[in-house]
Short mmCIF file of C-alpha atoms in Angstrom, two decimals:
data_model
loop_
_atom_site.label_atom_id
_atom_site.label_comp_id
_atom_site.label_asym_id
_atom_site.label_seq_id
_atom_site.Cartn_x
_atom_site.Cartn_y
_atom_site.Cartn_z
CA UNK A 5 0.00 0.00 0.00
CA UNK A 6 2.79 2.19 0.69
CA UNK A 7 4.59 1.60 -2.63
CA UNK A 8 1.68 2.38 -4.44
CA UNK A 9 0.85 5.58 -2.69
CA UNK A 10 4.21 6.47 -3.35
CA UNK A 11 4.25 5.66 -6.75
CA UNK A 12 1.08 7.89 -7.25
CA UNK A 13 1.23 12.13 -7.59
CA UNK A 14 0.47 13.60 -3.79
CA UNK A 15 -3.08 15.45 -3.65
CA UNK A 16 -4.62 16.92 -1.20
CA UNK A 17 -8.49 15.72 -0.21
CA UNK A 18 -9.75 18.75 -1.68
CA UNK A 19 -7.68 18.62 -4.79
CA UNK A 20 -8.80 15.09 -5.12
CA UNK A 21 -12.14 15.83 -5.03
CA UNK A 22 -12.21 18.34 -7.87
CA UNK A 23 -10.46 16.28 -9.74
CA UNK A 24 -13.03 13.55 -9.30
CA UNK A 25 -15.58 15.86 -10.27
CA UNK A 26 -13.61 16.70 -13.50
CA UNK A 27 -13.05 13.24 -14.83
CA UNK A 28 -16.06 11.11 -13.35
CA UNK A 29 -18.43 12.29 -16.11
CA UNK A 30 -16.36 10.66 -19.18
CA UNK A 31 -15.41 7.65 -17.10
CA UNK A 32 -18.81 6.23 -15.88
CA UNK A 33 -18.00 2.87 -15.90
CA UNK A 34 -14.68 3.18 -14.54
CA UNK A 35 -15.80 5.49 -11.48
CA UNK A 36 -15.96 3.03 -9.18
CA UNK A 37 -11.57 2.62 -10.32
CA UNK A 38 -10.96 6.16 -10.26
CA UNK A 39 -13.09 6.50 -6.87
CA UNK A 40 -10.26 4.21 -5.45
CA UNK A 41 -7.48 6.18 -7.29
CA UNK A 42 -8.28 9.24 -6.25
CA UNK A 43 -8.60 7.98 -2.18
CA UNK A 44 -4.95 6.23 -2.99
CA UNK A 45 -3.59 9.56 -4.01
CA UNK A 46 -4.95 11.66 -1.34
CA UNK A 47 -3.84 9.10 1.27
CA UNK A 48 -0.56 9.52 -0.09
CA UNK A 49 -0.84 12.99 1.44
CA UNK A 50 0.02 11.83 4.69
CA UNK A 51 1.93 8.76 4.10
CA UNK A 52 4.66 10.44 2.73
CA UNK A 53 7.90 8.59 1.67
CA UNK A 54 11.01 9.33 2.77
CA UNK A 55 12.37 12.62 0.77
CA UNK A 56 15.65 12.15 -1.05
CA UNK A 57 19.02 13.86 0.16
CA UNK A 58 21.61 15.04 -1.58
CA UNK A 59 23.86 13.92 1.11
CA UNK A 60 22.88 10.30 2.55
CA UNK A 61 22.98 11.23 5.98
CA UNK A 62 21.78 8.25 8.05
CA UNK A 63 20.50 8.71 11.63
CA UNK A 64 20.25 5.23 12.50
CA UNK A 65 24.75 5.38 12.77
CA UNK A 66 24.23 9.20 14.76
CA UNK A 67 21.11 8.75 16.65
CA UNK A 68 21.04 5.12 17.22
CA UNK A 69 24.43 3.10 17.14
CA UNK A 70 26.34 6.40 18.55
CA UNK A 71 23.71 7.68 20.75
CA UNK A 72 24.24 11.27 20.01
CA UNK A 73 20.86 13.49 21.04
CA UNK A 74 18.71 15.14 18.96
CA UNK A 75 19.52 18.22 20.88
CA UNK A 76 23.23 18.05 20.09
CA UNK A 77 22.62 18.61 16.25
CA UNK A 78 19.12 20.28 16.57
CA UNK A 79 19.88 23.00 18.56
CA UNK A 80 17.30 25.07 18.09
CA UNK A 81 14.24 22.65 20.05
CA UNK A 82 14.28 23.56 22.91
CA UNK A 83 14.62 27.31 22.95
CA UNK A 84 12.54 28.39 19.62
CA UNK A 85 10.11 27.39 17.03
CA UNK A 86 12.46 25.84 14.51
CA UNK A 87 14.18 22.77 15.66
CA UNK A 88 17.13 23.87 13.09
CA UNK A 89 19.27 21.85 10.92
CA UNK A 90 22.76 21.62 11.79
CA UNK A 91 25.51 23.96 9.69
CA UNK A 92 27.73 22.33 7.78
CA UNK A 93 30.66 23.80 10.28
CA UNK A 94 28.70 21.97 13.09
CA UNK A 95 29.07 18.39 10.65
CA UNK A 96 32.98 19.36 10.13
CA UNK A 97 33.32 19.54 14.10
CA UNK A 98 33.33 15.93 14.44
CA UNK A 99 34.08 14.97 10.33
CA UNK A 100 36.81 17.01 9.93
CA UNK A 101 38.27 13.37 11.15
CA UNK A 102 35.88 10.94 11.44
CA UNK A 103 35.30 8.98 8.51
CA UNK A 104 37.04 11.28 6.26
CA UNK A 105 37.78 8.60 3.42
CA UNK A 106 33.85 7.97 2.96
CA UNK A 107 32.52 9.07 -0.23
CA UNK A 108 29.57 10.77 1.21
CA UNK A 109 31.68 12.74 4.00
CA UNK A 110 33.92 13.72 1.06
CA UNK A 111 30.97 14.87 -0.31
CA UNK A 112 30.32 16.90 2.87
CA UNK A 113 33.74 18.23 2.98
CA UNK A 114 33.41 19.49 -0.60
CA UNK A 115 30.35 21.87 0.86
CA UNK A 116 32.54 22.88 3.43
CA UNK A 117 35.20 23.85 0.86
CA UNK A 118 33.36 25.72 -1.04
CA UNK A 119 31.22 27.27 1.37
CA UNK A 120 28.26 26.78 0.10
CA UNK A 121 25.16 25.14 2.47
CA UNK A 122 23.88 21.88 2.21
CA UNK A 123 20.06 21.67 0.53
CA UNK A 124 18.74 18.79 3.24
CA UNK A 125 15.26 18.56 1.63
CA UNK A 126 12.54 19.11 4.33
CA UNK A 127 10.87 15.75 5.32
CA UNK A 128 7.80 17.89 8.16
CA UNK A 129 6.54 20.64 7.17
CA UNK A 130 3.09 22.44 8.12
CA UNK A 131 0.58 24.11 6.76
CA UNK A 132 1.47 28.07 6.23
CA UNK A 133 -1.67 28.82 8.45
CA UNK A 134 0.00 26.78 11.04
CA UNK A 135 2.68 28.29 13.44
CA UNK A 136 4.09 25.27 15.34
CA UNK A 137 6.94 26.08 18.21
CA UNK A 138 9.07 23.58 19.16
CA UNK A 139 10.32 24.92 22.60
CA UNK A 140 6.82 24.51 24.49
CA UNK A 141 7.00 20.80 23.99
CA UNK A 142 10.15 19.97 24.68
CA UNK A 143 9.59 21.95 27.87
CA UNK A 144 6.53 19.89 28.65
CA UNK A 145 8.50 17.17 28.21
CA UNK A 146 7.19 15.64 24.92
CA UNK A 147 9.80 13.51 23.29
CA UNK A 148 11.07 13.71 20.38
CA UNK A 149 9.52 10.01 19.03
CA UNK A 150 6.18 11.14 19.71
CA UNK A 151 5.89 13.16 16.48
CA UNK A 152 8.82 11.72 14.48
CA UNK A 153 8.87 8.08 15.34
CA UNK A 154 11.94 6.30 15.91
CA UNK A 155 14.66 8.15 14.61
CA UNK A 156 17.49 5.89 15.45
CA UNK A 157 16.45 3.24 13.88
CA UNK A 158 15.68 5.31 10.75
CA UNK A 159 18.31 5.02 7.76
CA UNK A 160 16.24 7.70 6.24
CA UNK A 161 14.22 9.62 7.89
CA UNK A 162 10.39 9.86 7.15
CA UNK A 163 7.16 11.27 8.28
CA UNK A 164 5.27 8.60 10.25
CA UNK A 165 2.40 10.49 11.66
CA UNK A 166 0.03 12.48 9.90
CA UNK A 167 0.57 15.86 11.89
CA UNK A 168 -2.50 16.74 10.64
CA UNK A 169 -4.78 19.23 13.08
CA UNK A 170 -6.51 16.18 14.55
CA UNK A 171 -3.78 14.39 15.40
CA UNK A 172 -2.56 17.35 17.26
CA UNK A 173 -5.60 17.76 18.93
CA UNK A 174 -5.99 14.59 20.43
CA UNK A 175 -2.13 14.81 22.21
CA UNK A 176 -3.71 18.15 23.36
CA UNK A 177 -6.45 16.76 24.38
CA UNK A 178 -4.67 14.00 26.47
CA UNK A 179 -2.34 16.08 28.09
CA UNK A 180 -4.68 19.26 28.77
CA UNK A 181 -3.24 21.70 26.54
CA UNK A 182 -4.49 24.61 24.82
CA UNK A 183 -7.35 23.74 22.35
CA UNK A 184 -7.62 27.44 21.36
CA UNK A 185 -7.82 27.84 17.37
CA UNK A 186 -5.16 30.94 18.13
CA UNK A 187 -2.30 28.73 19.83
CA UNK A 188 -1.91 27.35 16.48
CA UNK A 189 -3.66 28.81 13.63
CA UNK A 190 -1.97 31.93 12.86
CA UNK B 24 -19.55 64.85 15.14
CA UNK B 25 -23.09 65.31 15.94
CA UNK B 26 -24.33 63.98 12.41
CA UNK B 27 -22.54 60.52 13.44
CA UNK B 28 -24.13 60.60 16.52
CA UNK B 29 -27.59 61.09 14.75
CA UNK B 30 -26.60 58.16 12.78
CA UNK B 31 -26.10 56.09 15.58
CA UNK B 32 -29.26 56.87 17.36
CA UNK B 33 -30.78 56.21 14.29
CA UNK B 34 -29.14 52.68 14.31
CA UNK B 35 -29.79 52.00 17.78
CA UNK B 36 -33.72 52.39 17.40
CA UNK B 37 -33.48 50.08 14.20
CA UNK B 38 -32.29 47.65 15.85
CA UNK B 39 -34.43 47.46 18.38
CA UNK B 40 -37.22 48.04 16.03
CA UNK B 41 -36.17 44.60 14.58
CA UNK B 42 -36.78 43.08 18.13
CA UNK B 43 -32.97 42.28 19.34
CA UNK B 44 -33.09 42.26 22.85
CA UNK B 45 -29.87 44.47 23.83
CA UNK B 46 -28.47 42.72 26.67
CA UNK B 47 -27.53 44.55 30.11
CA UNK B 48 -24.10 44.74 31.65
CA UNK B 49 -25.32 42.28 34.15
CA UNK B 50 -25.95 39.57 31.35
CA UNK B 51 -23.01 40.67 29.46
CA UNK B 52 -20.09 37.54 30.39
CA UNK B 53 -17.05 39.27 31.78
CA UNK B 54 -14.33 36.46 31.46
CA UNK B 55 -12.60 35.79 34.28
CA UNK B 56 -8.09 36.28 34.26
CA UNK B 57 -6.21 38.24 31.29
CA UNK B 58 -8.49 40.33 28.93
CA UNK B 59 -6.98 41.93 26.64
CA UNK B 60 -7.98 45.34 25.25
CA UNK B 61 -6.47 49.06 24.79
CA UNK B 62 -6.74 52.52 26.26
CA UNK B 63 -6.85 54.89 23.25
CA UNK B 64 -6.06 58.14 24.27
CA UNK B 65 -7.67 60.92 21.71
CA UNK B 66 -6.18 63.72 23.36
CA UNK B 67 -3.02 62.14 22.59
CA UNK B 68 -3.43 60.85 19.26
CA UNK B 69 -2.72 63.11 16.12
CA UNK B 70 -3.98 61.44 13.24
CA UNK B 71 -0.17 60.66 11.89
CA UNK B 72 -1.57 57.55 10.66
CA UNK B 73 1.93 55.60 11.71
CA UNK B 74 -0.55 52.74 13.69
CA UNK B 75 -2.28 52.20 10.12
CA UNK B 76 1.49 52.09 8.41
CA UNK B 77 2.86 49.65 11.16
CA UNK B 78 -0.17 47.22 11.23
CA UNK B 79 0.12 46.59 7.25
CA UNK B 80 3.55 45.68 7.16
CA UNK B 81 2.86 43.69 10.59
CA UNK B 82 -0.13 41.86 9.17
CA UNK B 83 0.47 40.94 5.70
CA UNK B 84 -2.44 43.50 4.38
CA UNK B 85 -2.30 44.15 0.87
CA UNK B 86 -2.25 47.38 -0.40
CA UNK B 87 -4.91 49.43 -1.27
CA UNK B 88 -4.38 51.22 -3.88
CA UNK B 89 -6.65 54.20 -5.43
CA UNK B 90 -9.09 51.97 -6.91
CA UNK B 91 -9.66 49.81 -4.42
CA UNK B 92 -10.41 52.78 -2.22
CA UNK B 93 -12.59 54.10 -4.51
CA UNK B 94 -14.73 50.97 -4.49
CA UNK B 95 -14.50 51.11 -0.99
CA UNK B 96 -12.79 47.28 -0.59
CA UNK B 97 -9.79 48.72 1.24
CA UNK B 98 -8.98 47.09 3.66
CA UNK B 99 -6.96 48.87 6.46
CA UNK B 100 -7.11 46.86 10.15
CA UNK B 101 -6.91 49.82 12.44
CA UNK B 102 -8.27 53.11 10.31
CA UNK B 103 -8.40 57.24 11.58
CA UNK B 104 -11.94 58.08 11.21
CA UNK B 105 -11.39 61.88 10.64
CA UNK B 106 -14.32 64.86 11.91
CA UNK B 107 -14.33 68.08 11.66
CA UNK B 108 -15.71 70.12 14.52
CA UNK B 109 -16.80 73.89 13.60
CA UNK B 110 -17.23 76.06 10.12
CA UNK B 111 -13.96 77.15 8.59
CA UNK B 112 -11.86 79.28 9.91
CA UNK B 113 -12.36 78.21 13.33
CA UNK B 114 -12.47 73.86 11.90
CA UNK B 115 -10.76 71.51 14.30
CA UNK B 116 -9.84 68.22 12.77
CA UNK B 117 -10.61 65.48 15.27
CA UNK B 118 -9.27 61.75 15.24
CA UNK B 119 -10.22 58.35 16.28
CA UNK B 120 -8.38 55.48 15.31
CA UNK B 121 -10.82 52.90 14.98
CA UNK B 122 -9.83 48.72 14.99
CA UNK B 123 -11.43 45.80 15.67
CA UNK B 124 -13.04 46.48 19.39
CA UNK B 125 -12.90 42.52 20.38
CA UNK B 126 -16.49 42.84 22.33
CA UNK B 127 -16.85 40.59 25.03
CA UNK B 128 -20.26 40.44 23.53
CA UNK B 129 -19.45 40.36 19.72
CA UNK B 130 -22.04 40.13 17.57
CA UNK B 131 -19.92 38.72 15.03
CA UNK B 132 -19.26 35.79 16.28
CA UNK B 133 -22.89 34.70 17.03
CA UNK B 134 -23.31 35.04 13.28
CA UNK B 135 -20.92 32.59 12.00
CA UNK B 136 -22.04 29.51 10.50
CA UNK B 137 -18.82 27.16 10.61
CA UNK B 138 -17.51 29.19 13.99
CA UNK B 139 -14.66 30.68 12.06
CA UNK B 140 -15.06 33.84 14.56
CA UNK B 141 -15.02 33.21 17.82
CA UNK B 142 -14.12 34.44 21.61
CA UNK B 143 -11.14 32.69 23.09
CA UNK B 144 -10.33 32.70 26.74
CA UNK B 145 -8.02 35.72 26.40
CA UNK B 146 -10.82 37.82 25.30
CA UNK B 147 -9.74 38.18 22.31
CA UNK B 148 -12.34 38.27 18.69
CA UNK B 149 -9.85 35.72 17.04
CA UNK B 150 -10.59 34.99 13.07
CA UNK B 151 -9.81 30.90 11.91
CA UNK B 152 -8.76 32.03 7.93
CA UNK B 153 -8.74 28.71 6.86
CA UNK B 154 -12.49 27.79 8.81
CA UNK B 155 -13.70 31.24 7.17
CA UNK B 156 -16.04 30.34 4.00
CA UNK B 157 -16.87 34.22 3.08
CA UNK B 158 -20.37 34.21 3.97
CA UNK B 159 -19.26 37.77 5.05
CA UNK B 160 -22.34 37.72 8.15
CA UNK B 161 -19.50 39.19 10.44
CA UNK B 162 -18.52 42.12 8.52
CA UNK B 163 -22.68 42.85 8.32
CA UNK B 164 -22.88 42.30 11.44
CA UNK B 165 -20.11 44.25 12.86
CA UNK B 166 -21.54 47.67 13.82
CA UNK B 167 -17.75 49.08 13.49
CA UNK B 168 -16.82 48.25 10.03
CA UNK B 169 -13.74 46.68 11.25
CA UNK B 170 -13.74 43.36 9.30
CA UNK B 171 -12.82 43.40 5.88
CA UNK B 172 -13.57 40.84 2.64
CA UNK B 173 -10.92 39.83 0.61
CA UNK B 174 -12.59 40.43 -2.84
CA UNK B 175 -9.30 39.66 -4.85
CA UNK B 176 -6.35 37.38 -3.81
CA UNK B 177 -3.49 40.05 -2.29
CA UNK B 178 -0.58 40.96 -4.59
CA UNK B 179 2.72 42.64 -3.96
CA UNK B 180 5.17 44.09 -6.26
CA UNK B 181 8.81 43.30 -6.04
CA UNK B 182 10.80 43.62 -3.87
CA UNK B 183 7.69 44.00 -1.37
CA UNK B 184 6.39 40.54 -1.05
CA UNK B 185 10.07 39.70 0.87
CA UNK B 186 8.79 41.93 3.75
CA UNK B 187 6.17 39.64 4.49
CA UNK B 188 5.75 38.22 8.32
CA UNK B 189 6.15 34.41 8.18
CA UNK B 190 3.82 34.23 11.27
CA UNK B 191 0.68 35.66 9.57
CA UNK B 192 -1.09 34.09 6.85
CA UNK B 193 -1.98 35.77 3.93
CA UNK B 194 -5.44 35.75 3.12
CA UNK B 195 -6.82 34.44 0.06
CA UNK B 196 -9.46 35.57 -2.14
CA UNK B 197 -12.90 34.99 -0.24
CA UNK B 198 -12.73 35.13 3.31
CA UNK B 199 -12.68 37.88 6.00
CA UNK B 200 -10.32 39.43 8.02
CA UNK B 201 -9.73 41.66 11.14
CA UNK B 202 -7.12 42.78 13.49
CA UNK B 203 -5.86 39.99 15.89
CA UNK B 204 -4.45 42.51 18.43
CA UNK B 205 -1.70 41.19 16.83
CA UNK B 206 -1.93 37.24 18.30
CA UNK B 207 1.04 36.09 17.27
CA UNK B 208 2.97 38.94 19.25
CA UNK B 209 0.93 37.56 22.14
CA UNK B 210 1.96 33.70 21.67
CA UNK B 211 5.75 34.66 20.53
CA UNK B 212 5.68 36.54 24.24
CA UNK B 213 3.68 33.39 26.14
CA UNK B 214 5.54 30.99 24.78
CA UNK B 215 8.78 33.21 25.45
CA UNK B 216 7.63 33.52 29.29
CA UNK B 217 6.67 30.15 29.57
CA UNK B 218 10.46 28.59 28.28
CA UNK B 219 12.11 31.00 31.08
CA UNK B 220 8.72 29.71 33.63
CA UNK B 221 7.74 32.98 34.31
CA UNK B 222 4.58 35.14 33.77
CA UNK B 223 4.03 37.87 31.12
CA UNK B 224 5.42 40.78 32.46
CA UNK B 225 2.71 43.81 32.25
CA UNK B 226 3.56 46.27 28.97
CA UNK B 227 5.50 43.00 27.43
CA UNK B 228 2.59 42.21 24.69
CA UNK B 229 2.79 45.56 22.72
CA UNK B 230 0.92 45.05 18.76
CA UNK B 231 2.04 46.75 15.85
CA UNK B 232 0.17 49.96 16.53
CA UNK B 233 0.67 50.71 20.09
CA UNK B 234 4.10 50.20 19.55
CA UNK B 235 4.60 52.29 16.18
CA UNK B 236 2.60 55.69 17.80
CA UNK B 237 4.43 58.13 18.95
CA UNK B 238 2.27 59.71 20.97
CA UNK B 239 1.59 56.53 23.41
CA UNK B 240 -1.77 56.94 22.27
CA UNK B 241 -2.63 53.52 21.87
CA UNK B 242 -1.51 51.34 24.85
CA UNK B 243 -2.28 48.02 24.83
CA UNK B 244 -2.83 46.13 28.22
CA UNK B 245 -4.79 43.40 30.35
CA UNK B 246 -8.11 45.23 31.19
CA UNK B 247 -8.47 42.65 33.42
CA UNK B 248 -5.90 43.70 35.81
CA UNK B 249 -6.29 46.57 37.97
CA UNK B 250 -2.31 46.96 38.61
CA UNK B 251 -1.60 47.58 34.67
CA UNK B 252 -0.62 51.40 33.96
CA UNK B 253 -3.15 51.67 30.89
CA UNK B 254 -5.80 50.03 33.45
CA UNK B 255 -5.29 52.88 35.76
CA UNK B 256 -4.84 55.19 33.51
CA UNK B 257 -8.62 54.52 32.37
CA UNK B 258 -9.65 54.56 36.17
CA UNK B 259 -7.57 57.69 36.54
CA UNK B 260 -9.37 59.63 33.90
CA UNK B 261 -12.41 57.90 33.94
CA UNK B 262 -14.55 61.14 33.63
CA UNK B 263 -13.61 61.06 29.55
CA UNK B 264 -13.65 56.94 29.29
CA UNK B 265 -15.88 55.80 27.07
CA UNK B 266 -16.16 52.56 24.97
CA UNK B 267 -17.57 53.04 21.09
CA UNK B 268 -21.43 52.61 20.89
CA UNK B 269 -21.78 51.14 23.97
CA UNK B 270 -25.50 52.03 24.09
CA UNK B 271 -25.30 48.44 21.53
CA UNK B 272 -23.83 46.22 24.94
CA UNK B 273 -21.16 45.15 22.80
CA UNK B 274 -18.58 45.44 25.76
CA UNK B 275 -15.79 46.51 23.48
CA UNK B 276 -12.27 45.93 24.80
CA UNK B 277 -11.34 49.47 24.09
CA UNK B 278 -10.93 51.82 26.11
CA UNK B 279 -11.32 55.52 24.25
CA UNK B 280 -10.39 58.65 26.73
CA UNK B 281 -12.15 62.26 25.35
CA UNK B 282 -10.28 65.13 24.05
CA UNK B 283 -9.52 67.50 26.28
CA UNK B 284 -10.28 70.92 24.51
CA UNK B 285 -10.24 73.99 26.68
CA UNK B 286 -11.15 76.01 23.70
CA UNK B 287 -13.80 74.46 22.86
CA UNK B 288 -17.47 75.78 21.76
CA UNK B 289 -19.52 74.96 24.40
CA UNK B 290 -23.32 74.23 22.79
CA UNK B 291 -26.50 75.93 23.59
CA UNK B 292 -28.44 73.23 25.38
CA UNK B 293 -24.92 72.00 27.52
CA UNK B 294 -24.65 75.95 28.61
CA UNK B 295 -27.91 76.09 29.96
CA UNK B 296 -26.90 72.76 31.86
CA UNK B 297 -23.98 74.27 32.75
CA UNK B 298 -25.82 77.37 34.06
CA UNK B 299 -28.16 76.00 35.97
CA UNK B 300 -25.49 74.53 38.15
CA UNK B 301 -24.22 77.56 38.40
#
């Protein structure tokens, strides 16, 4: 089910819907098939796949066999809204020797010799009309797996929860938290 | 001044000619901890306009240019509703900056089919954009004119659309919008107190316009709490509080102080008041 979701274009509910109601007419007979399409392809929406990198940095070795914490390279978490990804400087403080001979460090090293960023393509993202903060829940003690799964054992990381408003509802719910529209919506 | 107050006497008896019970302060819910609301200060304020300035580039609001004022689809969050008192030469130009009044008895958000508009615990009027379906009941039913209809999806020219703020939407073509008192000044500053586990310091929350006029007309504050210098200020000059159309039992969140005017023309009728006093 995954596959095929991933194999299919990402819609959104709405988009799907339109769509539906653009191509049904023609395809009577086959509306019952497209009906099931069109749910695949909006499903797809929230079981994303994992994005690809142009460096492949693997979280299960950082995260999982060396322990590191998230905080260490995601500095930002506990003190803003952005979690942040790391600088390429902050990868060079350890890689500068570790594993230098790997071809995807050397990779790595070439960003750092030519100053120019890494683009790590964004695997969470919200709505615009969202304003999520990250510092709140670390405070309250939420960790990190809740919303992102199980990192460290992730080779690449994915989206495994929806993240969609109900699903942050309900932890709201659960743990007494502001339910007000203007915590979140913005 | 007196033709708008006509107008609103006019509106007051239509209303309850249409059989809308106005309620009384007694039935009107006054929510318990922080309320938020303003003390606006006319004898301060001098119509510079900087409030209007500051809460466009604060808000995302598109610009309005001459046509769209013309049509009268501009849409300005907090506007300076200009009077003139007296026949030229002797014409004083009077001011009050007019935003959304977040009325602890709104009759906007009773109107709203899909609850887009509602009253949060904060007392503040807060507007869901992406609930909003345009049905534009609010905005008719907002007896300050201070929610506006996005009739065309907002455009800026370059290099202005990299000035937006990243923690406002923009609106899209079809739904309403108002002032927020600036909302997400309020959460940046909650969440801000609540990492260092400490509580919002009084005169920390300051929105675009307070903070932009020069005059300190426009102070923003906690209505709710007695110790807040806006708060007393109100209590301090209470003689020239008033709240906009109250006669309506909106209970606005603003707080307007009268001009002081020393010079000023002193009517027929209030003489004769005055005089028999005397």
């Amino acid at each position: 089910m995954q596959y095929l979701t991933a194999l299919l274009p990402r819609v959104t509910l709405k988009q799907a819907l339109i769509l539906g109601g653009a191509t049904a007419p023609p395809l009577v007979g086959g509306a019952g098939v497209l009906a099931i399409l069109l749910y695949l392809m909006a499903a797809g929406g929230t079981a994303t796949p994992a994005p690809e990198q142009p460096i492949a940095f693997d979280h299960s070795v950082h995260a999982g066999d060396a322990a590191i914490p998230c905080e260490f390279c995601h500095r930002g978490v506990g003190s803003q809204a952005a979690a942040t990804v790391p600088s390429v400087e902050q990868c060079m403080f350890c890689h500068s020797v570790v594993k230098t001979d790997s071809p995807q460090i050397q990779l790595l090293q070439a960003h750092w010799d030519t100053n120019t960023p890494v683009n790590w393509a964004r695997v969470h993202r919200v709505p615009d009309h969202v304003r999520f903060v990250h510092a709140p829940h670390i405070q309250a003690g939420v960790a990190c797996e809740t919303c992102h799964g199980d990192v460290a054992s992730m080779e690449e990381v994915k989206q495994v929860r929806s993240l969609a408003m109900g699903d942050c509802q309900g932890c709201h719910r659960e743990n007494s938290a502001s339910l007000d529209c203007a915590t979140c919506h913005k | 001044m007196s033709s708008s107050a006509n107008e609103a006497a006019a509106r007051a008896s239509a209303v309850s000619e249409m059989g809308r019970t106005i309620p009384t302060d007694a039935e009107v819910p006054h929510p318990e901890g922080v309320r938020w609301g303003m003390v606006v200060d006319l004898d301060r304020c001098t119509g510079c306009q900087a409030c209007v300035v500051a809460c466009q580039a604060e808000n995302n609001i598109a610009l309005n240019e001459e046509q769209r004022v013309l049509e009268r689809r501009a849409k300005t969050w907090i506007r300076i509703e200009r009077y003139w008192e007296g026949e030229f030469p002797n014409a004083k130009a009077r001011f009050i900056p007019v935003l959304c009044q977040h009325c602890g008895n709104a009759p906007c958000e009773t109107v709203c089919p899909v609850w887009a508009t509602y009253h949060n615990n904060e007392g503040l009027n807060v507007q869901v954009y992406n609930r909003c379906i345009g049905t534009r009941f609010c905005a008719n039913g907002c007896p300050y004119s201070v929610r506006y209809f996005n009739f065309w999806n907002p455009e800026w020219p370059e290099p202005m659309n990299n000035q937006l703020n990243p923690d406002v939407t923009v609106r899209t073509k079809g739904i309403i919008e108002k002032c927020t008192f600036c909302v997400q000044r309020i959460n940046r500053v909650q969440v801000t107190a609540k990492t260092e586990g400490r509580e919002i310091r009084s005169g920390e929350v300051q929105p675009a316009c307070a903070q932009s006029c020069p005059t300190s007309a426009l102070v923003f504050c906690d209505i709710n709490d007695p110790e807040s210098a806006p708060a007393q200020l109100a209590e301090a000059e209470a003689g020239r509080s008033y709240t906009l159309l109250e006669h309506f039992g909106t209970d606005p969140g603003i707080i307007y102080l009268k001009k002081v005017d020393p010079h000023a023309e002193i009517h027929e009728d209030e003489h004769a008041h005055a005089g028999a006093h005397a």
